[in-house]
Short mmCIF file of C-alpha atoms in Angstrom, two decimals:
data_model
loop_
_atom_site.label_atom_id
_atom_site.label_comp_id
_atom_site.label_asym_id
_atom_site.label_seq_id
_atom_site.Cartn_x
_atom_site.Cartn_y
_atom_site.Cartn_z
CA LEU A 12 37.97 -65.52 -14.50
CA LYS A 13 36.23 -66.52 -11.27
CA LEU A 14 34.91 -69.76 -12.78
CA ILE A 15 38.26 -70.56 -14.42
CA ALA A 16 40.02 -70.08 -11.08
CA ALA A 17 37.50 -72.33 -9.31
CA GLY A 18 37.82 -75.03 -11.97
CA CYS A 19 41.62 -75.01 -11.94
CA MET A 20 41.63 -75.08 -8.15
CA LEU A 21 39.34 -78.10 -8.11
CA ILE A 22 41.65 -79.90 -10.55
CA ASP A 23 44.66 -79.02 -8.42
CA HIS A 24 43.10 -80.21 -5.17
CA ILE A 25 41.87 -83.44 -6.75
CA ALA A 26 45.46 -84.04 -7.82
CA TRP A 27 46.84 -83.35 -4.33
CA ALA A 28 44.32 -85.76 -2.85
CA PHE A 29 44.40 -88.66 -5.27
CA VAL A 30 47.27 -88.44 -7.81
CA PRO A 31 50.99 -88.97 -7.10
CA THR A 32 52.74 -85.63 -7.53
CA VAL A 33 55.79 -87.07 -9.27
CA SER A 34 53.88 -88.63 -12.15
CA PRO A 35 52.98 -87.35 -15.64
CA LEU A 36 49.32 -86.97 -14.70
CA GLY A 37 50.13 -85.32 -11.38
CA PHE A 38 52.50 -82.88 -13.07
CA LEU A 39 49.90 -81.97 -15.71
CA LEU A 40 47.08 -81.46 -13.20
CA HIS A 41 49.22 -79.32 -10.92
CA LEU A 42 50.46 -77.34 -13.92
CA ILE A 43 46.81 -76.50 -14.69
CA GLY A 44 46.12 -75.85 -11.03
CA ARG A 45 48.82 -73.18 -10.86
CA VAL A 46 46.53 -70.89 -12.85
CA THR A 47 44.35 -70.43 -9.76
CA ALA A 48 46.55 -68.34 -7.47
CA PRO A 49 47.51 -65.56 -9.91
CA VAL A 50 43.92 -65.26 -11.16
CA MET A 51 42.68 -64.97 -7.58
CA CYS A 52 45.34 -62.38 -6.80
CA PHE A 53 44.37 -60.46 -9.93
CA MET A 54 40.74 -60.52 -8.79
CA MET A 55 41.82 -59.11 -5.42
CA ALA A 56 43.63 -56.25 -7.15
CA GLU A 57 40.60 -55.54 -9.35
CA GLY A 58 38.19 -55.93 -6.45
CA TYR A 59 40.20 -53.51 -4.36
CA ARG A 60 40.10 -50.95 -7.15
CA HIS A 61 36.35 -51.25 -7.70
CA THR A 62 34.95 -51.91 -4.22
CA GLY A 63 32.71 -49.34 -2.64
CA SER A 64 33.82 -50.32 0.86
CA PHE A 65 37.25 -51.72 1.62
CA ASN A 66 36.19 -52.59 5.16
CA ARG A 67 33.26 -54.74 4.01
CA TYR A 68 35.38 -56.36 1.31
CA PHE A 69 38.17 -57.22 3.74
CA LEU A 70 35.70 -58.45 6.36
CA ARG A 71 34.05 -60.76 3.83
CA VAL A 72 37.38 -62.33 2.86
CA ALA A 73 38.49 -62.59 6.50
CA VAL A 74 35.24 -64.20 7.67
CA PHE A 75 35.38 -66.87 4.97
CA ALA A 76 39.07 -67.43 5.72
CA ALA A 77 37.95 -68.30 9.26
CA VAL A 78 35.10 -70.48 7.93
CA SER A 79 37.60 -72.30 5.69
CA TYR A 80 40.15 -72.89 8.45
CA LEU A 81 38.95 -76.34 9.54
CA PRO A 82 38.02 -77.64 6.04
CA PHE A 83 41.46 -76.62 4.73
CA LEU A 84 43.30 -78.16 7.66
CA TYR A 85 41.28 -81.36 7.44
CA PHE A 86 41.91 -81.59 3.69
CA GLN A 87 45.63 -81.15 4.30
CA THR A 88 46.09 -83.43 7.31
CA GLY A 89 42.97 -85.51 7.82
CA GLY A 90 42.61 -84.18 11.34
CA LEU A 91 41.84 -81.20 13.53
CA PRO A 92 44.26 -78.50 14.74
CA ASP A 93 47.02 -79.62 17.07
CA GLY A 94 50.30 -78.23 18.33
CA GLY A 95 52.05 -78.91 15.06
CA ASN A 96 49.57 -77.50 12.53
CA PHE A 97 47.25 -74.97 14.16
CA LEU A 98 49.11 -72.13 12.42
CA THR A 99 48.38 -73.59 8.98
CA PHE A 100 46.07 -71.19 7.14
CA ASN A 101 44.30 -71.24 3.81
CA MET A 102 44.37 -69.18 0.62
CA LEU A 103 41.63 -66.81 1.76
CA TYR A 104 43.79 -65.94 4.77
CA THR A 105 46.60 -65.07 2.37
CA LEU A 106 44.24 -63.09 0.13
CA ALA A 107 43.11 -61.07 3.15
CA LEU A 108 46.77 -60.16 3.67
CA CYS A 109 46.96 -59.26 -0.02
CA LEU A 110 44.13 -56.76 0.47
CA LEU A 111 45.95 -55.22 3.42
CA ALA A 112 49.09 -55.02 1.28
CA LEU A 113 47.17 -53.14 -1.41
CA LYS A 114 45.84 -50.72 1.21
CA ALA A 115 49.31 -50.17 2.67
CA ASP A 116 50.79 -49.71 -0.78
CA GLU A 117 48.27 -46.97 -1.50
CA MET A 118 48.12 -45.19 1.84
CA LEU A 119 51.64 -45.44 3.28
CA THR A 120 55.03 -44.17 2.16
CA GLY A 121 58.69 -44.64 2.98
CA PRO A 122 59.77 -46.78 5.93
CA ASP A 123 56.18 -47.20 7.15
CA LYS A 124 55.18 -48.80 3.85
CA ALA A 125 58.27 -51.00 3.71
CA ALA A 126 57.82 -52.22 7.29
CA THR A 127 54.11 -52.92 6.83
CA LEU A 128 54.61 -54.82 3.58
CA PHE A 129 57.44 -56.83 5.13
CA LEU A 130 55.18 -57.76 8.06
CA LEU A 131 52.38 -58.85 5.72
CA VAL A 132 54.79 -60.94 3.66
CA PHE A 133 56.04 -62.55 6.88
CA LEU A 134 52.50 -63.33 8.03
CA SER A 135 51.80 -64.93 4.66
CA LEU A 136 54.34 -67.63 5.55
CA PHE A 137 51.61 -69.22 7.64
CA GLY A 138 49.16 -69.36 4.72
CA ASP A 139 48.75 -71.04 1.37
CA TRP A 140 50.88 -69.53 -1.43
CA PRO A 141 53.17 -67.71 1.03
CA VAL A 142 55.03 -64.60 -0.14
CA ALA A 143 54.24 -65.19 -3.82
CA ALA A 144 50.53 -64.29 -3.50
CA VAL A 145 51.32 -60.92 -1.91
CA LEU A 146 53.92 -60.18 -4.57
CA PHE A 147 51.56 -61.29 -7.36
CA THR A 148 48.84 -58.96 -6.07
CA LEU A 149 51.11 -55.95 -5.70
CA ASN A 150 52.52 -56.55 -9.17
CA PHE A 151 49.07 -56.78 -10.75
CA SER A 152 47.98 -53.60 -9.01
CA ARG A 153 51.05 -51.51 -9.71
CA ASN A 154 51.44 -52.56 -13.34
CA ARG A 155 47.86 -52.99 -14.50
CA ARG A 156 48.45 -50.41 -17.26
CA ASP A 157 51.72 -51.98 -18.41
CA PHE A 158 51.08 -55.63 -19.25
CA LYS A 159 54.61 -56.32 -20.50
CA ARG A 160 56.13 -55.15 -17.25
CA MET A 161 53.47 -57.02 -15.27
CA ALA A 162 54.20 -60.23 -17.20
CA ARG A 163 57.95 -59.83 -16.75
CA ASN A 164 57.62 -59.33 -13.00
CA HIS A 165 55.20 -62.25 -12.80
CA PHE A 166 57.78 -64.49 -14.45
CA TRP A 167 60.51 -63.51 -11.99
CA ILE A 168 58.24 -63.96 -8.96
CA THR A 169 57.31 -67.41 -10.26
CA ALA A 170 60.96 -68.27 -10.92
CA GLY A 171 61.90 -67.27 -7.38
CA PHE A 172 59.01 -69.23 -5.91
CA THR A 173 60.03 -72.30 -7.92
CA LEU A 174 63.67 -71.96 -6.89
CA VAL A 175 62.71 -71.83 -3.21
CA PHE A 176 60.62 -74.98 -3.57
CA GLY A 177 63.45 -76.74 -5.38
CA SER A 178 66.02 -75.75 -2.74
CA VAL A 179 63.78 -77.03 0.06
CA TYR A 180 63.40 -80.40 -1.66
CA TRP A 181 67.16 -80.46 -2.33
CA GLN A 182 67.86 -79.94 1.38
CA MET A 183 65.45 -82.79 2.12
CA GLY A 184 67.72 -85.06 0.10
CA LEU A 185 65.34 -85.79 -2.77
CA SER A 186 66.67 -87.00 -6.10
CA TRP A 187 66.92 -84.52 -8.98
CA GLY A 188 63.99 -86.23 -10.66
CA ASP A 189 61.80 -85.77 -7.58
CA ILE A 190 63.00 -82.19 -7.11
CA LEU A 191 62.04 -81.27 -10.67
CA GLY A 192 58.79 -83.22 -10.49
CA ASN A 193 57.78 -81.44 -7.28
CA SER A 194 58.74 -77.91 -8.30
CA LEU A 195 58.78 -77.22 -12.04
CA PHE A 196 54.99 -77.28 -12.33
CA GLN A 197 55.02 -73.99 -10.42
CA PHE A 198 55.75 -72.37 -13.78
CA GLY A 199 52.12 -73.14 -14.59
CA THR A 200 51.35 -69.75 -13.04
CA LEU A 201 52.51 -68.30 -16.37
CA LEU A 202 49.47 -69.92 -18.00
CA ALA A 203 47.36 -67.28 -16.27
CA LEU A 204 48.95 -64.48 -18.27
CA PRO A 205 46.94 -65.00 -21.51
CA LEU A 206 43.75 -64.97 -19.44
CA LEU A 207 44.71 -61.73 -17.71
CA ARG A 208 45.75 -60.24 -21.04
CA ALA A 209 42.27 -60.97 -22.40
CA TYR A 210 40.55 -59.20 -19.48
CA ASN A 211 38.76 -56.12 -20.78
CA GLY A 212 38.12 -54.39 -17.47
CA ARG A 213 34.42 -55.17 -17.47
CA LYS A 214 32.46 -57.23 -15.00
CA GLY A 215 31.63 -60.67 -16.37
CA ARG A 216 28.39 -62.58 -16.14
CA ASN A 217 27.29 -62.82 -12.52
CA ILE A 218 27.24 -66.62 -12.44
CA GLY A 219 26.66 -67.78 -8.89
CA GLY A 220 26.71 -64.24 -7.50
CA LYS A 221 29.47 -62.63 -5.50
CA TRP A 222 29.21 -65.35 -2.86
CA PHE A 223 29.95 -68.24 -5.23
CA PHE A 224 33.69 -68.44 -4.72
CA TYR A 225 33.52 -67.83 -0.96
CA ILE A 226 31.10 -70.74 -0.53
CA PHE A 227 32.75 -73.01 -3.10
CA TYR A 228 36.18 -72.76 -1.45
CA PRO A 229 35.43 -74.33 1.95
CA ALA A 230 32.71 -76.61 0.53
CA HIS A 231 34.95 -78.31 -2.02
CA LEU A 232 37.79 -78.63 0.52
CA LEU A 233 35.49 -80.34 2.99
CA ALA A 234 34.03 -82.66 0.35
CA LEU A 235 37.43 -83.65 -1.03
CA GLY A 236 38.88 -83.98 2.46
CA LEU A 237 36.14 -86.35 3.58
CA LEU A 238 36.54 -88.43 0.43
CA ARG A 239 40.33 -88.38 0.60
CA TRP A 240 40.63 -89.60 4.15
CA ALA A 241 37.70 -92.01 3.88
CA ILE A 242 39.46 -94.03 1.20
#
């Protein structure tokens, strides 16, 4: 799952950098790329359940979110932080919030839980995959023993996420063709479901070690960013 997520993410980021979004190839590559976020959220839910130390796990994700801050921003904008983009954070930032959401969901109850989860969802607005990643992770954790319910919830989260994207593009005055071309590929997140269904609960081959994804994430963003803005 880790390698599949990394591969799909690389495809997605290559598409963002070099392929027009509203094109058949761009649509296909982004459709494949949508597999990444739900698989990563699923890995967070599984990692939370199996980790021997939540604090070390959270710290590891948070540290690499900080390491990835400049590579992600440079990949996105071709520059360094300024007054208009310094609150633009990466997927690891959002995944760190997902871990906190899992902790709050387990440890808190009632209004305290609701308020904490609302705050974490709000903070995710500054990161990659805002709102949806937190909801994906909570869904995978709460319904890991009921795949049908998990899949159903995953569909509705994806549908809502897609609708929000479409409405934003509609308010920007885009044509219906551009709106559909920029938003419908979000349903590619559903392609992750067969992969998650095939997961048997066992740890896979330790290819690249536990540090592989943490190092790959900022490294590939920096490499693609340098190439993107150089040409």
